[in-house]
Amino acid sequence: MQELLVQLAGWALLAVLWAVFVWQYRKDPRRLGLAALLFPLALCSIAAVVDLLSTLVPGFGFLIAIVMVLTPLIVVVFGGALIYNGVLMWRREGARISNLLSLAAGVLVFILPVLAVLLVGINTWWTYSLAFILFMASVFTASLFAMMLLYAWVHAKFPAKTSGVAAVILGARTINGKVTPLLRGRLDKAIELYSSQSEPQLLMVPTGGQGHDEKEPEGVSMARYLRDQGIPESQILIEDRAKDTVENLEFSDALVRERQPEGHLWLVTSDYHALRAGLASRQMGLEARSYGGKTAAYYRPSAFLRECVAIARDQLKLIILLALPFAVGLAGLIFLATRAGF
């Protein structure tokens, strides 16, 4: 009876925490703290469901045990997939550092466990300490990426939609004045949003300056595409000076407020970039929600890894706070190792 009460209390606590998360998410999803709540909440919920099914379904516990045994194989497959994606990015997009992140991550998946085993094999206090550091750093980094990936997926699948006054379409590189497939995905998403709301009729704000290898400002090229797709000229406001995401938002907001002093902006970018754009808009104090257009599947792993690094840089205080439990655990392990005489 006591065990049943404990289980019921656990389920009740999970229900309350999910209600808090949904309430806060609907209020404003542009907070990385919600990602820090969602990730452990999802893990605890999965654990609770697995425990329940293990009790109710004969053989389910054995199935979970098989999955646990196969975990090393899953890690190997994951590392191999990252390496394959990195090679594909290299061949299709060039050997820039930003395109090789998935390749580097895949190589580390194989190198770090081998390095940890070698360090433990030396059997000294400092190699044990270094192995602990590698282990805790790897667990924290993997947890951080998983947290951001989960929240980015939720952010994309369940946008907290409000009425908007303008769709601000963030620019990307153009070729000879033509939009690329990546940029077309953003523009098509903006057109979809434009069609979804009749009142007020959305202003369309293509934003982006001219790069050194571009024929004209990105905003100009994007506006041409919008006109070709039937968007009225009167609804298009071209922003052609911005060089980065912050300027995209700042300059576009200034343009929109000349026509619409009040109301939310709908920020439209690629799916992998939507979360960072939303976080940036909140830091700038803008009334905004972000939406992501489709991106080629092969492009997402490296692009998402790059976004995670950028988000960690922009949200450094929160990342340090999240790292504290891992740092405490690491300090404790090193202390125990030294007390044990290693």
Short mmCIF file of C-alpha atoms in Angstrom, two decimals:
data_model
loop_
_atom_site.label_atom_id
_atom_site.label_comp_id
_atom_site.label_asym_id
_atom_site.label_seq_id
_atom_site.Cartn_x
_atom_site.Cartn_y
_atom_site.Cartn_z
CA MET A 1 0.00 0.00 0.00
CA GLN A 2 2.80 2.37 0.93
CA GLU A 3 4.56 1.67 -2.36
CA LEU A 4 1.37 2.47 -4.30
CA LEU A 5 1.00 5.79 -2.45
CA VAL A 6 4.59 6.70 -3.31
CA GLN A 7 3.94 5.92 -6.99
CA LEU A 8 0.73 7.98 -6.99
CA ALA A 9 2.56 10.90 -5.36
CA GLY A 10 5.26 10.66 -8.02
CA TRP A 11 2.70 10.73 -10.83
CA ALA A 12 0.92 13.67 -9.20
CA LEU A 13 4.19 15.61 -8.94
CA LEU A 14 4.94 14.91 -12.62
CA ALA A 15 1.46 16.13 -13.58
CA VAL A 16 1.97 19.36 -11.63
CA LEU A 17 5.39 19.97 -13.19
CA TRP A 18 4.01 19.33 -16.70
CA ALA A 19 1.20 21.80 -16.01
CA VAL A 20 3.74 24.41 -14.88
CA PHE A 21 5.84 23.82 -17.98
CA VAL A 22 2.86 24.14 -20.37
CA TRP A 23 1.64 27.28 -18.60
CA GLN A 24 5.04 28.96 -18.78
CA TYR A 25 5.62 27.79 -22.35
CA ARG A 26 2.34 29.25 -23.56
CA LYS A 27 3.18 32.47 -21.71
CA ASP A 28 6.55 32.87 -23.50
CA PRO A 29 8.54 29.96 -25.01
CA ARG A 30 11.63 32.11 -25.57
CA ARG A 31 13.40 31.02 -22.36
CA LEU A 32 16.18 28.48 -22.17
CA GLY A 33 15.24 27.85 -18.55
CA LEU A 34 12.18 26.03 -19.88
CA ALA A 35 14.52 23.68 -21.75
CA ALA A 36 16.29 22.99 -18.44
CA LEU A 37 12.91 22.08 -16.94
CA LEU A 38 11.66 20.04 -19.91
CA PHE A 39 14.68 17.73 -20.24
CA PRO A 40 14.69 16.19 -16.73
CA LEU A 41 10.88 16.23 -16.74
CA ALA A 42 10.85 14.19 -19.96
CA LEU A 43 13.45 11.75 -18.57
CA CYS A 44 11.52 11.26 -15.33
CA SER A 45 8.28 10.76 -17.24
CA ILE A 46 9.88 8.12 -19.48
CA ALA A 47 11.30 6.37 -16.41
CA ALA A 48 7.86 6.40 -14.75
CA VAL A 49 6.18 4.96 -17.85
CA VAL A 50 8.86 2.26 -18.18
CA ASP A 51 8.41 1.34 -14.50
CA LEU A 52 4.63 1.13 -14.93
CA LEU A 53 4.85 -0.97 -18.10
CA SER A 54 7.43 -3.27 -16.47
CA THR A 55 4.86 -3.94 -13.75
CA LEU A 56 1.85 -4.37 -16.04
CA VAL A 57 3.32 -5.97 -19.19
CA PRO A 58 5.08 -9.35 -18.86
CA GLY A 59 8.49 -9.34 -20.50
CA PHE A 60 8.72 -5.57 -20.88
CA GLY A 61 11.51 -5.35 -18.29
CA PHE A 62 13.49 -7.92 -20.31
CA LEU A 63 13.07 -5.77 -23.42
CA ILE A 64 14.44 -2.74 -21.58
CA ALA A 65 17.40 -4.83 -20.38
CA ILE A 66 18.18 -5.75 -23.99
CA VAL A 67 18.09 -2.08 -24.96
CA MET A 68 20.51 -1.26 -22.13
CA VAL A 69 22.89 -4.01 -23.26
CA LEU A 70 22.77 -2.64 -26.80
CA THR A 71 23.59 0.91 -25.66
CA PRO A 72 27.28 0.67 -26.71
CA LEU A 73 26.16 -0.42 -30.19
CA ILE A 74 23.71 2.49 -30.34
CA VAL A 75 26.55 4.88 -29.45
CA VAL A 76 28.72 3.37 -32.21
CA VAL A 77 25.92 3.77 -34.76
CA PHE A 78 25.35 7.36 -33.61
CA GLY A 79 29.04 8.19 -33.93
CA GLY A 80 29.20 6.62 -37.37
CA ALA A 81 26.14 8.61 -38.50
CA LEU A 82 27.78 11.85 -37.36
CA ILE A 83 30.96 11.04 -39.27
CA TYR A 84 28.98 10.18 -42.40
CA ASN A 85 27.07 13.44 -42.12
CA GLY A 86 30.30 15.37 -41.63
CA VAL A 87 31.82 13.87 -44.79
CA LEU A 88 28.61 14.63 -46.68
CA MET A 89 28.69 18.25 -45.48
CA TRP A 90 32.34 18.52 -46.50
CA ARG A 91 31.60 17.32 -50.02
CA ARG A 92 28.43 19.39 -50.54
CA GLU A 93 29.14 22.59 -48.59
CA GLY A 94 32.93 22.83 -48.45
CA ALA A 95 35.57 22.33 -45.76
CA ARG A 96 34.68 25.31 -43.56
CA ILE A 97 34.92 24.73 -39.81
CA SER A 98 31.18 25.27 -39.36
CA ASN A 99 30.50 22.46 -41.83
CA LEU A 100 32.75 19.98 -40.04
CA LEU A 101 31.18 20.07 -36.58
CA SER A 102 29.27 16.80 -37.01
CA LEU A 103 32.44 15.12 -38.29
CA ALA A 104 34.41 16.33 -35.25
CA ALA A 105 31.62 15.22 -32.89
CA GLY A 106 31.52 11.76 -34.48
CA VAL A 107 35.29 11.32 -34.16
CA LEU A 108 35.12 12.33 -30.48
CA VAL A 109 32.42 9.71 -29.85
CA PHE A 110 35.01 7.04 -30.70
CA ILE A 111 38.14 8.70 -29.33
CA LEU A 112 36.98 9.73 -25.84
CA PRO A 113 36.04 6.23 -24.54
CA VAL A 114 39.36 4.81 -25.77
CA LEU A 115 41.25 7.67 -24.15
CA ALA A 116 39.39 7.16 -20.87
CA VAL A 117 40.26 3.43 -20.80
CA LEU A 118 43.91 4.19 -21.49
CA LEU A 119 44.00 6.74 -18.68
CA VAL A 120 42.43 4.34 -16.18
CA GLY A 121 44.90 1.67 -17.28
CA ILE A 122 47.84 3.83 -16.17
CA ASN A 123 46.46 3.53 -12.63
CA THR A 124 47.65 6.78 -11.04
CA TRP A 125 45.64 9.41 -9.16
CA TRP A 126 46.11 12.04 -11.83
CA THR A 127 45.04 9.74 -14.70
CA TYR A 128 41.96 8.69 -12.72
CA SER A 129 41.21 12.37 -12.13
CA LEU A 130 41.63 13.18 -15.80
CA ALA A 131 39.40 10.24 -16.76
CA PHE A 132 36.75 11.53 -14.33
CA ILE A 133 37.01 14.99 -15.86
CA LEU A 134 36.57 13.59 -19.38
CA PHE A 135 33.61 11.49 -18.28
CA MET A 136 31.78 14.31 -16.48
CA ALA A 137 32.52 16.79 -19.27
CA SER A 138 31.19 14.32 -21.85
CA VAL A 139 28.04 13.62 -19.84
CA PHE A 140 27.39 17.34 -19.33
CA THR A 141 28.00 18.19 -22.99
CA ALA A 142 25.80 15.33 -24.20
CA SER A 143 23.05 16.32 -21.75
CA LEU A 144 23.29 19.95 -22.86
CA PHE A 145 22.96 19.06 -26.54
CA ALA A 146 20.09 16.66 -25.81
CA MET A 147 18.33 19.35 -23.76
CA MET A 148 18.61 21.91 -26.55
CA LEU A 149 17.66 19.40 -29.25
CA LEU A 150 14.52 18.37 -27.37
CA TYR A 151 13.48 21.95 -26.69
CA ALA A 152 14.23 23.07 -30.25
CA TRP A 153 11.97 20.23 -31.50
CA VAL A 154 9.17 21.22 -29.10
CA HIS A 155 9.65 24.90 -29.98
CA ALA A 156 9.30 24.06 -33.69
CA LYS A 157 6.41 21.60 -33.39
CA PHE A 158 4.30 23.55 -30.91
CA PRO A 159 4.72 27.27 -31.60
CA ALA A 160 3.00 29.49 -29.05
CA LYS A 161 1.13 31.33 -31.78
CA THR A 162 -0.23 34.81 -31.28
CA SER A 163 -1.64 37.31 -33.73
CA GLY A 164 1.21 38.94 -35.66
CA VAL A 165 1.61 42.24 -37.44
CA ALA A 166 4.69 41.36 -39.51
CA ALA A 167 6.71 38.37 -40.65
CA VAL A 168 10.40 39.20 -40.38
CA ILE A 169 12.27 36.80 -42.71
CA LEU A 170 15.93 36.47 -41.73
CA GLY A 171 18.28 36.49 -44.68
CA ALA A 172 20.88 33.97 -45.81
CA ARG A 173 23.43 33.91 -48.59
CA THR A 174 22.12 34.38 -52.13
CA ILE A 175 23.79 33.39 -55.41
CA ASN A 176 23.68 35.89 -58.28
CA GLY A 177 20.56 37.46 -56.80
CA LYS A 178 18.76 34.11 -56.58
CA VAL A 179 17.56 32.61 -53.31
CA THR A 180 19.09 29.27 -52.33
CA PRO A 181 17.02 26.25 -51.22
CA LEU A 182 17.89 27.12 -47.61
CA LEU A 183 16.57 30.68 -47.98
CA ARG A 184 13.58 29.50 -50.02
CA GLY A 185 12.52 27.37 -47.06
CA ARG A 186 12.36 30.49 -44.91
CA LEU A 187 10.45 32.49 -47.51
CA ASP A 188 7.95 29.71 -48.15
CA LYS A 189 7.29 29.44 -44.40
CA ALA A 190 6.66 33.20 -44.28
CA ILE A 191 4.23 32.92 -47.20
CA GLU A 192 2.43 30.10 -45.36
CA LEU A 193 2.10 32.33 -42.29
CA TYR A 194 0.92 35.22 -44.49
CA SER A 195 -1.86 33.02 -45.87
CA SER A 196 -2.87 31.79 -42.42
CA GLN A 197 -3.94 35.21 -41.12
CA SER A 198 -6.35 37.56 -42.84
CA GLU A 199 -6.65 40.23 -40.15
CA PRO A 200 -4.47 42.07 -39.64
CA GLN A 201 -2.79 41.40 -42.97
CA LEU A 202 0.87 40.62 -42.32
CA LEU A 203 3.63 42.93 -43.38
CA MET A 204 6.45 40.94 -44.97
CA VAL A 205 9.93 42.10 -43.99
CA PRO A 206 12.79 40.40 -45.88
CA THR A 207 15.94 41.37 -44.01
CA GLY A 208 19.61 41.04 -44.93
CA GLY A 209 22.47 43.19 -46.16
CA GLN A 210 24.88 42.54 -49.02
CA GLY A 211 27.76 40.13 -48.49
CA HIS A 212 31.12 40.55 -50.22
CA ASP A 213 30.30 37.78 -52.71
CA GLU A 214 26.66 38.77 -53.33
CA LYS A 215 25.25 40.65 -56.29
CA GLU A 216 22.79 42.67 -54.22
CA PRO A 217 21.46 42.86 -50.63
CA GLU A 218 19.73 39.69 -49.51
CA GLY A 219 16.61 41.65 -48.58
CA VAL A 220 16.25 42.83 -52.19
CA SER A 221 16.59 39.30 -53.61
CA MET A 222 14.12 37.95 -51.05
CA ALA A 223 11.58 40.69 -51.84
CA ARG A 224 11.72 39.75 -55.53
CA TYR A 225 10.92 36.14 -54.64
CA LEU A 226 7.98 37.27 -52.49
CA ARG A 227 6.57 39.39 -55.32
CA ASP A 228 6.95 36.47 -57.74
CA GLN A 229 4.90 34.35 -55.32
CA GLY A 230 2.04 36.87 -55.31
CA ILE A 231 2.74 38.97 -52.21
CA PRO A 232 1.51 42.54 -52.86
CA GLU A 233 4.19 45.22 -53.08
CA SER A 234 2.31 47.28 -50.48
CA GLN A 235 2.86 44.54 -47.86
CA ILE A 236 6.63 44.24 -48.37
CA LEU A 237 9.12 46.27 -46.32
CA ILE A 238 12.72 45.69 -47.43
CA GLU A 239 15.51 45.82 -44.83
CA ASP A 240 18.85 45.75 -46.69
CA ARG A 241 21.53 46.72 -44.14
CA ALA A 242 21.68 43.98 -41.49
CA LYS A 243 24.84 41.88 -41.16
CA ASP A 244 23.81 39.49 -38.37
CA THR A 245 20.78 38.23 -36.46
CA VAL A 246 20.75 41.06 -33.91
CA GLU A 247 20.78 43.69 -36.67
CA ASN A 248 18.10 41.73 -38.57
CA LEU A 249 15.83 42.05 -35.57
CA GLU A 250 16.75 45.59 -34.59
CA PHE A 251 16.46 47.16 -38.05
CA SER A 252 13.34 45.21 -38.98
CA ASP A 253 11.56 46.13 -35.75
CA ALA A 254 12.29 49.82 -36.45
CA LEU A 255 10.79 49.51 -39.95
CA VAL A 256 7.66 47.73 -38.73
CA ARG A 257 7.00 50.16 -35.87
CA GLU A 258 6.74 53.02 -38.35
CA ARG A 259 3.65 51.26 -39.77
CA GLN A 260 2.46 49.20 -36.78
CA PRO A 261 3.46 50.62 -33.37
CA GLU A 262 1.95 47.65 -31.51
CA GLY A 263 1.79 43.90 -32.05
CA HIS A 264 3.96 40.79 -32.24
CA LEU A 265 6.59 40.13 -34.85
CA TRP A 266 6.73 36.66 -36.36
CA LEU A 267 10.40 35.84 -36.88
CA VAL A 268 10.88 33.41 -39.75
CA THR A 269 14.15 31.57 -40.22
CA SER A 270 15.39 28.01 -40.74
CA ASP A 271 14.13 25.38 -38.32
CA TYR A 272 17.54 24.87 -36.71
CA HIS A 273 17.90 28.63 -36.09
CA ALA A 274 14.39 29.44 -34.82
CA LEU A 275 15.14 28.84 -31.14
CA ARG A 276 18.21 31.12 -31.08
CA ALA A 277 16.33 33.84 -32.96
CA GLY A 278 13.54 33.66 -30.38
CA LEU A 279 15.99 33.81 -27.46
CA ALA A 280 17.75 36.80 -29.04
CA SER A 281 14.46 38.66 -29.54
CA ARG A 282 13.58 38.22 -25.87
CA GLN A 283 16.98 39.53 -24.77
CA MET A 284 16.35 42.58 -26.96
CA GLY A 285 12.95 43.16 -25.39
CA LEU A 286 10.98 42.60 -28.60
CA GLU A 287 7.43 41.30 -28.79
CA ALA A 288 8.05 38.32 -31.04
CA ARG A 289 7.58 34.63 -31.76
CA SER A 290 9.84 32.59 -34.03
CA TYR A 291 9.05 30.00 -36.69
CA GLY A 292 11.29 27.70 -38.68
CA GLY A 293 11.18 26.79 -42.35
CA LYS A 294 12.25 23.42 -43.68
CA THR A 295 15.95 22.63 -44.06
CA ALA A 296 17.61 19.80 -45.98
CA ALA A 297 18.06 16.82 -43.63
CA TYR A 298 21.80 16.47 -44.33
CA TYR A 299 22.38 20.10 -43.31
CA ARG A 300 20.70 19.92 -39.90
CA PRO A 301 23.26 18.06 -37.69
CA SER A 302 26.16 20.45 -38.27
CA ALA A 303 23.85 23.47 -38.31
CA PHE A 304 22.24 22.43 -35.04
CA LEU A 305 25.61 21.79 -33.37
CA ARG A 306 26.68 25.27 -34.46
CA GLU A 307 23.48 26.74 -33.01
CA CYS A 308 24.02 24.94 -29.70
CA VAL A 309 27.49 26.43 -29.38
CA ALA A 310 26.09 29.90 -30.17
CA ILE A 311 23.23 29.51 -27.66
CA ALA A 312 25.66 28.35 -24.96
CA ARG A 313 27.78 31.44 -25.66
CA ASP A 314 24.75 33.76 -25.50
CA GLN A 315 23.30 32.10 -22.38
CA LEU A 316 26.58 31.62 -20.51
CA LYS A 317 25.23 32.35 -17.01
CA LEU A 318 22.56 29.66 -17.29
CA ILE A 319 25.04 27.16 -18.73
CA ILE A 320 27.42 27.75 -15.80
CA LEU A 321 24.52 27.23 -13.39
CA LEU A 322 23.59 23.95 -15.11
CA ALA A 323 27.24 22.84 -14.97
CA LEU A 324 27.48 23.25 -11.19
CA PRO A 325 26.04 19.79 -10.29
CA PHE A 326 28.50 18.17 -12.69
CA ALA A 327 31.36 20.19 -11.21
CA VAL A 328 30.35 19.17 -7.67
CA GLY A 329 30.13 15.52 -8.74
CA LEU A 330 33.53 15.75 -10.38
CA ALA A 331 35.10 17.33 -7.29
CA GLY A 332 33.56 14.60 -5.13
CA LEU A 333 34.88 11.80 -7.34
CA ILE A 334 38.38 13.25 -7.34
CA PHE A 335 38.23 13.67 -3.55
CA LEU A 336 37.16 10.03 -3.08
CA ALA A 337 39.89 8.87 -5.46
CA THR A 338 42.60 10.72 -3.55
CA ARG A 339 41.26 9.49 -0.17
CA ALA A 340 41.32 5.93 -1.48
CA GLY A 341 45.05 6.27 -2.10
CA PHE A 342 45.13 6.52 -5.90
#
